[in-house]
Amino acid sequence: MPPTTFPALVIHAADGHITRRLETRNLDDLPPGDLLVRVDYSSLNYKDALSANGNRGVTRHYPHTPGIDAVGTVAESRDPAWQPGDAVIVSGYDLGMNTPGGYGRYIRVPAGWAVPLPRTLDPFQAMLLGTAGFTAALALEKLHAAGLTPAAGEVLVTGASGGVGTLAIALLAKLGYHVVAATGKPELAPLFRDLGAAAIIARDDLTRDAHKALLSQRWAAALDTVGGPILAGVIKSTRANGLVAACGNAASPELALTVYPFILRGVSLLGIDAANCSLETRRALWQKLAGPWRIELPDTLVTVTDLAGLPDHIERTLQGRQAGRVVVTLPDTP
Ligand SMILES: NC(=O)c1ccc[n+]([C@@H]2O[C@H](COP(=O)([O-])OP(=O)(O)OC[C@H]3O[C@@H](n4cnc5c(N)ncnc54)[C@H](OP(=O)(O)O)[C@@H]3O)[C@@H](O)[C@H]2O)c1
């Protein structure tokens, strides 16, 4: 039997003032749903930091428990496909946005949000990847579907030190791509090389000559996690018939461009939405990440925190100072 109460990080946002408190919640506080899941690990993604900072574009109502990622064990099931004791990954959809998320020891969710934890992935590794690794895999799947192969040439990853960035570099390098990492943290160059990057450039290089409609052609493909002027610069410097997968807005949601990269060079802009991708795709990509696409991060890019330490890491993420992935451990008691 699950306990009636559990610990959670709760965000309060009133009158523009944000507080992040470790509190005891009641199972009755959770919404109705098919599966009650006891969460073992969650992770910290950029979207979690926005939710934990009162961003109403992510979370409309507070108090709220963020956490778009969770891995754990089914505690109660109203769906015949799932039994108590089953190991599950729940990530994306509305988890942690307007549904209490993985920064609580228990979540209650629709059965259609859960995928089985692949047998060859342990729960910690699953959250080391989390939405970030899943997004890198989804972007790569989409680039492959559009015809990308390692022979095409250099593939750029922006926001290289972030969760998506580091895992995208590792995944692309594992699959034989010539990866170039664009970063605001040049001091991490040795780490990017360890991950498999063949070259590192400063993120400012991508925003030079911003007034020009087209720039010298360099990238066969790109995975952009930051948006704004950097994404515009990436698209303008993508080679003829190249591919740009856009997944993030860590710098800005704006995109100021002419249509020339598209109509004079045939560049394709591919949108990546990990939160709402189908359950079928989700299952298939988790199996790939547990098998042929399995990737690791060096210890220096892995931070483990409990709920009490999480607010500090949220601040670092909001300030763009975090590198790699933050895995969150969930306790039984506050
Ligand atoms: N579409 C989807 O389905 C999906 C899924 C997951 C994530 N995302 C989005 O992808 C982005 C990255 O997510 P994440 O979890 O990897 O975030 P993260 O770990 O916080 O990494 C973001 C990285 O972006 C760079 N950055 C931060 N602030 C910047 C700024 N003002 N200007 C330029 N670069 C900046 C930094 O890398 P450097 O210092 O190395 O440049 C930072 O490490 C976020 O916007 C997130 O919302 C989207």
mmCIF file with all atom_site columns, N, CA and C and ligand atoms in Angstrom, residues 45-46 131 135 159-164 183-185 203 225-226 230 247-251 272-274 317 322, ligand 1:
data_model
loop_
_atom_site.group_PDB
_atom_site.id
_atom_site.type_symbol
_atom_site.label_atom_id
_atom_site.label_alt_id
_atom_site.label_comp_id
_atom_site.label_asym_id
_atom_site.label_entity_id
_atom_site.label_seq_id
_atom_site.pdbx_PDB_ins_code
_atom_site.Cartn_x
_atom_site.Cartn_y
_atom_site.Cartn_z
_atom_site.occupancy
_atom_site.B_iso_or_equiv
_atom_site.pdbx_formal_charge
_atom_site.auth_seq_id
_atom_site.auth_comp_id
_atom_site.auth_asym_id
_atom_site.auth_atom_id
_atom_site.pdbx_PDB_model_num
ATOM   1   N N   . ASN A 1 45  ? 15.214 19.805 -16.548 1.00 0.00 ? 45  ASN A N   1
ATOM   2   C CA  . ASN A 1 45  ? 15.253 20.306 -17.916 1.00 0.00 ? 45  ASN A CA  1
ATOM   3   C C   . ASN A 1 45  ? 14.972 21.810 -17.897 1.00 0.00 ? 45  ASN A C   1
ATOM   4   N N   . TYR A 1 46  ? 15.301 22.469 -18.997 1.00 0.00 ? 46  TYR A N   1
ATOM   5   C CA  . TYR A 1 46  ? 15.072 23.910 -19.085 1.00 0.00 ? 46  TYR A CA  1
ATOM   6   C C   . TYR A 1 46  ? 13.602 24.246 -18.793 1.00 0.00 ? 46  TYR A C   1
ATOM   7   N N   . THR A 1 131 ? 14.070 13.741 -20.823 1.00 0.00 ? 131 THR A N   1
ATOM   8   C CA  . THR A 1 131 ? 13.538 14.443 -21.995 1.00 0.00 ? 131 THR A CA  1
ATOM   9   C C   . THR A 1 131 ? 14.659 14.949 -22.890 1.00 0.00 ? 131 THR A C   1
ATOM   10  N N   . THR A 1 135 ? 14.823 13.973 -26.680 1.00 0.00 ? 135 THR A N   1
ATOM   11  C CA  . THR A 1 135 ? 14.696 15.028 -27.694 1.00 0.00 ? 135 THR A CA  1
ATOM   12  C C   . THR A 1 135 ? 15.829 14.944 -28.712 1.00 0.00 ? 135 THR A C   1
ATOM   13  N N   . GLY A 1 159 ? 23.945 25.396 -28.120 1.00 0.00 ? 159 GLY A N   1
ATOM   14  C CA  . GLY A 1 159 ? 23.630 25.154 -26.699 1.00 0.00 ? 159 GLY A CA  1
ATOM   15  C C   . GLY A 1 159 ? 24.339 23.901 -26.247 1.00 0.00 ? 159 GLY A C   1
ATOM   16  N N   . ALA A 1 160 ? 25.598 23.764 -26.706 1.00 0.00 ? 160 ALA A N   1
ATOM   17  C CA  . ALA A 1 160 ? 26.305 22.486 -26.583 1.00 0.00 ? 160 ALA A CA  1
ATOM   18  C C   . ALA A 1 160 ? 26.432 21.983 -25.151 1.00 0.00 ? 160 ALA A C   1
ATOM   19  N N   . SER A 1 161 ? 26.519 22.892 -24.178 1.00 0.00 ? 161 SER A N   1
ATOM   20  C CA  . SER A 1 161 ? 26.737 22.422 -22.803 1.00 0.00 ? 161 SER A CA  1
ATOM   21  C C   . SER A 1 161 ? 25.451 22.001 -22.114 1.00 0.00 ? 161 SER A C   1
ATOM   22  N N   . GLY A 1 162 ? 24.291 22.251 -22.750 1.00 0.00 ? 162 GLY A N   1
ATOM   23  C CA  . GLY A 1 162 ? 23.025 21.928 -22.110 1.00 0.00 ? 162 GLY A CA  1
ATOM   24  C C   . GLY A 1 162 ? 22.722 20.435 -22.131 1.00 0.00 ? 162 GLY A C   1
ATOM   25  N N   . GLY A 1 163 ? 21.589 20.090 -21.550 1.00 0.00 ? 163 GLY A N   1
ATOM   26  C CA  . GLY A 1 163 ? 21.192 18.677 -21.509 1.00 0.00 ? 163 GLY A CA  1
ATOM   27  C C   . GLY A 1 163 ? 21.010 18.120 -22.907 1.00 0.00 ? 163 GLY A C   1
ATOM   28  N N   . VAL A 1 164 ? 20.174 18.792 -23.713 1.00 0.00 ? 164 VAL A N   1
ATOM   29  C CA  . VAL A 1 164 ? 19.965 18.311 -25.087 1.00 0.00 ? 164 VAL A CA  1
ATOM   30  C C   . VAL A 1 164 ? 21.283 18.375 -25.850 1.00 0.00 ? 164 VAL A C   1
ATOM   31  N N   . THR A 1 183 ? 29.052 26.938 -28.409 1.00 0.00 ? 183 THR A N   1
ATOM   32  C CA  . THR A 1 183 ? 28.845 27.115 -26.973 1.00 0.00 ? 183 THR A CA  1
ATOM   33  C C   . THR A 1 183 ? 29.182 28.514 -26.501 1.00 0.00 ? 183 THR A C   1
ATOM   34  N N   . GLY A 1 184 ? 28.590 28.886 -25.376 1.00 0.00 ? 184 GLY A N   1
ATOM   35  C CA  . GLY A 1 184 ? 29.000 30.099 -24.682 1.00 0.00 ? 184 GLY A CA  1
ATOM   36  C C   . GLY A 1 184 ? 29.999 29.787 -23.582 1.00 0.00 ? 184 GLY A C   1
ATOM   37  N N   . LYS A 1 185 ? 30.405 28.527 -23.477 1.00 0.00 ? 185 LYS A N   1
ATOM   38  C CA  . LYS A 1 185 ? 31.335 28.108 -22.419 1.00 0.00 ? 185 LYS A CA  1
ATOM   39  C C   . LYS A 1 185 ? 32.581 27.457 -23.044 1.00 0.00 ? 185 LYS A C   1
ATOM   40  N N   . ARG A 1 203 ? 29.561 30.630 -29.564 1.00 0.00 ? 203 ARG A N   1
ATOM   41  C CA  . ARG A 1 203 ? 28.199 30.900 -30.031 1.00 0.00 ? 203 ARG A CA  1
ATOM   42  C C   . ARG A 1 203 ? 28.106 32.257 -30.737 1.00 0.00 ? 203 ARG A C   1
ATOM   43  N N   . THR A 1 225 ? 19.218 24.371 -30.117 1.00 0.00 ? 225 THR A N   1
ATOM   44  C CA  . THR A 1 225 ? 18.457 24.332 -28.859 1.00 0.00 ? 225 THR A CA  1
ATOM   45  C C   . THR A 1 225 ? 18.216 25.725 -28.300 1.00 0.00 ? 225 THR A C   1
ATOM   46  N N   . VAL A 1 226 ? 18.666 26.769 -29.005 1.00 0.00 ? 226 VAL A N   1
ATOM   47  C CA  . VAL A 1 226 ? 18.614 28.096 -28.385 1.00 0.00 ? 226 VAL A CA  1
ATOM   48  C C   . VAL A 1 226 ? 17.716 29.115 -29.087 1.00 0.00 ? 226 VAL A C   1
ATOM   49  N N   . ILE A 1 230 ? 20.771 33.168 -32.927 1.00 0.00 ? 230 ILE A N   1
ATOM   50  C CA  . ILE A 1 230 ? 21.677 32.038 -33.203 1.00 0.00 ? 230 ILE A CA  1
ATOM   51  C C   . ILE A 1 230 ? 21.042 31.090 -34.216 1.00 0.00 ? 230 ILE A C   1
ATOM   52  N N   . CYS A 1 247 ? 14.693 22.848 -31.806 1.00 0.00 ? 247 CYS A N   1
ATOM   53  C CA  . CYS A 1 247 ? 13.955 22.289 -30.672 1.00 0.00 ? 247 CYS A CA  1
ATOM   54  C C   . CYS A 1 247 ? 13.865 23.229 -29.490 1.00 0.00 ? 247 CYS A C   1
ATOM   55  N N   . GLY A 1 248 ? 14.595 24.358 -29.482 1.00 0.00 ? 248 GLY A N   1
ATOM   56  C CA  . GLY A 1 248 ? 14.613 25.102 -28.223 1.00 0.00 ? 248 GLY A CA  1
ATOM   57  C C   . GLY A 1 248 ? 14.576 26.601 -28.365 1.00 0.00 ? 248 GLY A C   1
ATOM   58  N N   . ASN A 1 249 ? 14.463 27.243 -27.216 1.00 0.00 ? 249 ASN A N   1
ATOM   59  C CA  . ASN A 1 249 ? 14.394 28.702 -27.167 1.00 0.00 ? 249 ASN A CA  1
ATOM   60  C C   . ASN A 1 249 ? 15.143 29.246 -25.953 1.00 0.00 ? 249 ASN A C   1
ATOM   61  N N   . ALA A 1 250 ? 16.254 28.580 -25.588 1.00 0.00 ? 250 ALA A N   1
ATOM   62  C CA  . ALA A 1 250 ? 16.998 29.004 -24.397 1.00 0.00 ? 250 ALA A CA  1
ATOM   63  C C   . ALA A 1 250 ? 17.484 30.446 -24.533 1.00 0.00 ? 250 ALA A C   1
ATOM   64  N N   . ALA A 1 251 ? 17.719 30.904 -25.773 1.00 0.00 ? 251 ALA A N   1
ATOM   65  C CA  . ALA A 1 251 ? 18.106 32.304 -25.971 1.00 0.00 ? 251 ALA A CA  1
ATOM   66  C C   . ALA A 1 251 ? 16.883 33.157 -26.253 1.00 0.00 ? 251 ALA A C   1
ATOM   67  N N   . ILE A 1 272 ? 10.841 20.165 -33.796 1.00 0.00 ? 272 ILE A N   1
ATOM   68  C CA  . ILE A 1 272 ? 10.935 19.009 -32.892 1.00 0.00 ? 272 ILE A CA  1
ATOM   69  C C   . ILE A 1 272 ? 10.051 19.268 -31.680 1.00 0.00 ? 272 ILE A C   1
ATOM   70  N N   . ASP A 1 273 ? 9.080  18.393 -31.427 1.00 0.00 ? 273 ASP A N   1
ATOM   71  C CA  . ASP A 1 273 ? 8.206  18.517 -30.260 1.00 0.00 ? 273 ASP A CA  1
ATOM   72  C C   . ASP A 1 273 ? 8.191  17.183 -29.524 1.00 0.00 ? 273 ASP A C   1
ATOM   73  N N   . ALA A 1 274 ? 9.052  17.098 -28.520 1.00 0.00 ? 274 ALA A N   1
ATOM   74  C CA  . ALA A 1 274 ? 9.156  15.830 -27.784 1.00 0.00 ? 274 ALA A CA  1
ATOM   75  C C   . ALA A 1 274 ? 7.958  15.610 -26.872 1.00 0.00 ? 274 ALA A C   1
ATOM   76  N N   . THR A 1 317 ? 20.369 26.782 -13.927 1.00 0.00 ? 317 THR A N   1
ATOM   77  C CA  . THR A 1 317 ? 19.799 26.551 -15.268 1.00 0.00 ? 317 THR A CA  1
ATOM   78  C C   . THR A 1 317 ? 19.206 27.838 -15.817 1.00 0.00 ? 317 THR A C   1
ATOM   79  N N   . GLN A 1 322 ? 24.366 25.987 -16.015 1.00 0.00 ? 322 GLN A N   1
ATOM   80  C CA  . GLN A 1 322 ? 24.398 24.537 -15.789 1.00 0.00 ? 322 GLN A CA  1
ATOM   81  C C   . GLN A 1 322 ? 25.086 23.859 -16.974 1.00 0.00 ? 322 GLN A C   1
HETATM 82  N N1  . LIG B 2 .   ? 11.067 20.913 -28.508 1.00 0.00 ? 1   LIG B N1  1
HETATM 83  C C1  . LIG B 2 .   ? 11.186 20.001 -27.585 1.00 0.00 ? 1   LIG B C1  1
HETATM 84  O O1  . LIG B 2 .   ? 10.525 18.998 -27.579 1.00 0.00 ? 1   LIG B O1  1
HETATM 85  C C2  . LIG B 2 .   ? 12.194 20.228 -26.509 1.00 0.00 ? 1   LIG B C2  1
HETATM 86  C C3  . LIG B 2 .   ? 12.605 19.185 -25.679 1.00 0.00 ? 1   LIG B C3  1
HETATM 87  C C4  . LIG B 2 .   ? 13.633 19.421 -24.737 1.00 0.00 ? 1   LIG B C4  1
HETATM 88  C C5  . LIG B 2 .   ? 14.158 20.699 -24.632 1.00 0.00 ? 1   LIG B C5  1
HETATM 89  N N2  . LIG B 2 .   ? 13.679 21.691 -25.416 1.00 0.00 ? 1   LIG B N2  1
HETATM 90  C C6  . LIG B 2 .   ? 14.224 23.035 -25.355 1.00 0.00 ? 1   LIG B C6  1
HETATM 91  O O2  . LIG B 2 .   ? 15.588 22.954 -25.740 1.00 0.00 ? 1   LIG B O2  1
HETATM 92  C C7  . LIG B 2 .   ? 16.332 23.946 -25.044 1.00 0.00 ? 1   LIG B C7  1
HETATM 93  C C8  . LIG B 2 .   ? 17.462 23.275 -24.293 1.00 0.00 ? 1   LIG B C8  1
HETATM 94  O O3  . LIG B 2 .   ? 16.914 22.471 -23.258 1.00 0.00 ? 1   LIG B O3  1
HETATM 95  P P1  . LIG B 2 .   ? 17.872 21.841 -22.164 1.00 0.00 ? 1   LIG B P1  1
HETATM 96  O O4  . LIG B 2 .   ? 17.002 21.140 -21.202 1.00 0.00 ? 1   LIG B O4  1
HETATM 97  O O5  . LIG B 2 .   ? 18.996 21.167 -22.844 1.00 0.00 ? 1   LIG B O5  1
HETATM 98  O O6  . LIG B 2 .   ? 18.384 23.203 -21.473 1.00 0.00 ? 1   LIG B O6  1
HETATM 99  P P2  . LIG B 2 .   ? 19.716 23.467 -20.647 1.00 0.00 ? 1   LIG B P2  1
HETATM 100 O O7  . LIG B 2 .   ? 20.287 22.205 -20.123 1.00 0.00 ? 1   LIG B O7  1
HETATM 101 O O8  . LIG B 2 .   ? 19.385 24.574 -19.718 1.00 0.00 ? 1   LIG B O8  1
HETATM 102 O O9  . LIG B 2 .   ? 20.740 23.989 -21.774 1.00 0.00 ? 1   LIG B O9  1
HETATM 103 C C9  . LIG B 2 .   ? 20.520 25.166 -22.488 1.00 0.00 ? 1   LIG B C9  1
HETATM 104 C C10 . LIG B 2 .   ? 21.856 25.600 -23.095 1.00 0.00 ? 1   LIG B C10 1
HETATM 105 O O10 . LIG B 2 .   ? 21.586 26.685 -23.977 1.00 0.00 ? 1   LIG B O10 1
HETATM 106 C C11 . LIG B 2 .   ? 22.641 27.619 -23.946 1.00 0.00 ? 1   LIG B C11 1
HETATM 107 N N3  . LIG B 2 .   ? 22.074 28.910 -23.533 1.00 0.00 ? 1   LIG B N3  1
HETATM 108 C C12 . LIG B 2 .   ? 21.466 29.203 -22.364 1.00 0.00 ? 1   LIG B C12 1
HETATM 109 N N4  . LIG B 2 .   ? 21.089 30.491 -22.347 1.00 0.00 ? 1   LIG B N4  1
HETATM 110 C C13 . LIG B 2 .   ? 21.467 31.008 -23.525 1.00 0.00 ? 1   LIG B C13 1
HETATM 111 C C14 . LIG B 2 .   ? 21.353 32.296 -24.116 1.00 0.00 ? 1   LIG B C14 1
HETATM 112 N N5  . LIG B 2 .   ? 20.764 33.314 -23.474 1.00 0.00 ? 1   LIG B N5  1
HETATM 113 N N6  . LIG B 2 .   ? 21.859 32.486 -25.350 1.00 0.00 ? 1   LIG B N6  1
HETATM 114 C C15 . LIG B 2 .   ? 22.435 31.469 -26.006 1.00 0.00 ? 1   LIG B C15 1
HETATM 115 N N7  . LIG B 2 .   ? 22.574 30.218 -25.497 1.00 0.00 ? 1   LIG B N7  1
HETATM 116 C C16 . LIG B 2 .   ? 22.090 30.006 -24.271 1.00 0.00 ? 1   LIG B C16 1
HETATM 117 C C17 . LIG B 2 .   ? 23.648 27.119 -22.930 1.00 0.00 ? 1   LIG B C17 1
HETATM 118 O O11 . LIG B 2 .   ? 24.633 26.355 -23.650 1.00 0.00 ? 1   LIG B O11 1
HETATM 119 P P3  . LIG B 2 .   ? 26.084 26.951 -24.060 1.00 0.00 ? 1   LIG B P3  1
HETATM 120 O O12 . LIG B 2 .   ? 26.521 27.821 -22.913 1.00 0.00 ? 1   LIG B O12 1
HETATM 121 O O13 . LIG B 2 .   ? 26.944 25.757 -24.252 1.00 0.00 ? 1   LIG B O13 1
HETATM 122 O O14 . LIG B 2 .   ? 25.875 27.766 -25.313 1.00 0.00 ? 1   LIG B O14 1
HETATM 123 C C18 . LIG B 2 .   ? 22.830 26.172 -22.079 1.00 0.00 ? 1   LIG B C18 1
HETATM 124 O O15 . LIG B 2 .   ? 23.618 25.189 -21.476 1.00 0.00 ? 1   LIG B O15 1
HETATM 125 C C19 . LIG B 2 .   ? 15.327 24.684 -24.153 1.00 0.00 ? 1   LIG B C19 1
HETATM 126 O O16 . LIG B 2 .   ? 14.850 25.828 -24.807 1.00 0.00 ? 1   LIG B O16 1
HETATM 127 C C20 . LIG B 2 .   ? 14.216 23.674 -23.988 1.00 0.00 ? 1   LIG B C20 1
HETATM 128 O O17 . LIG B 2 .   ? 12.987 24.271 -23.682 1.00 0.00 ? 1   LIG B O17 1
HETATM 129 C C21 . LIG B 2 .   ? 12.705 21.472 -26.335 1.00 0.00 ? 1   LIG B C21 1
#
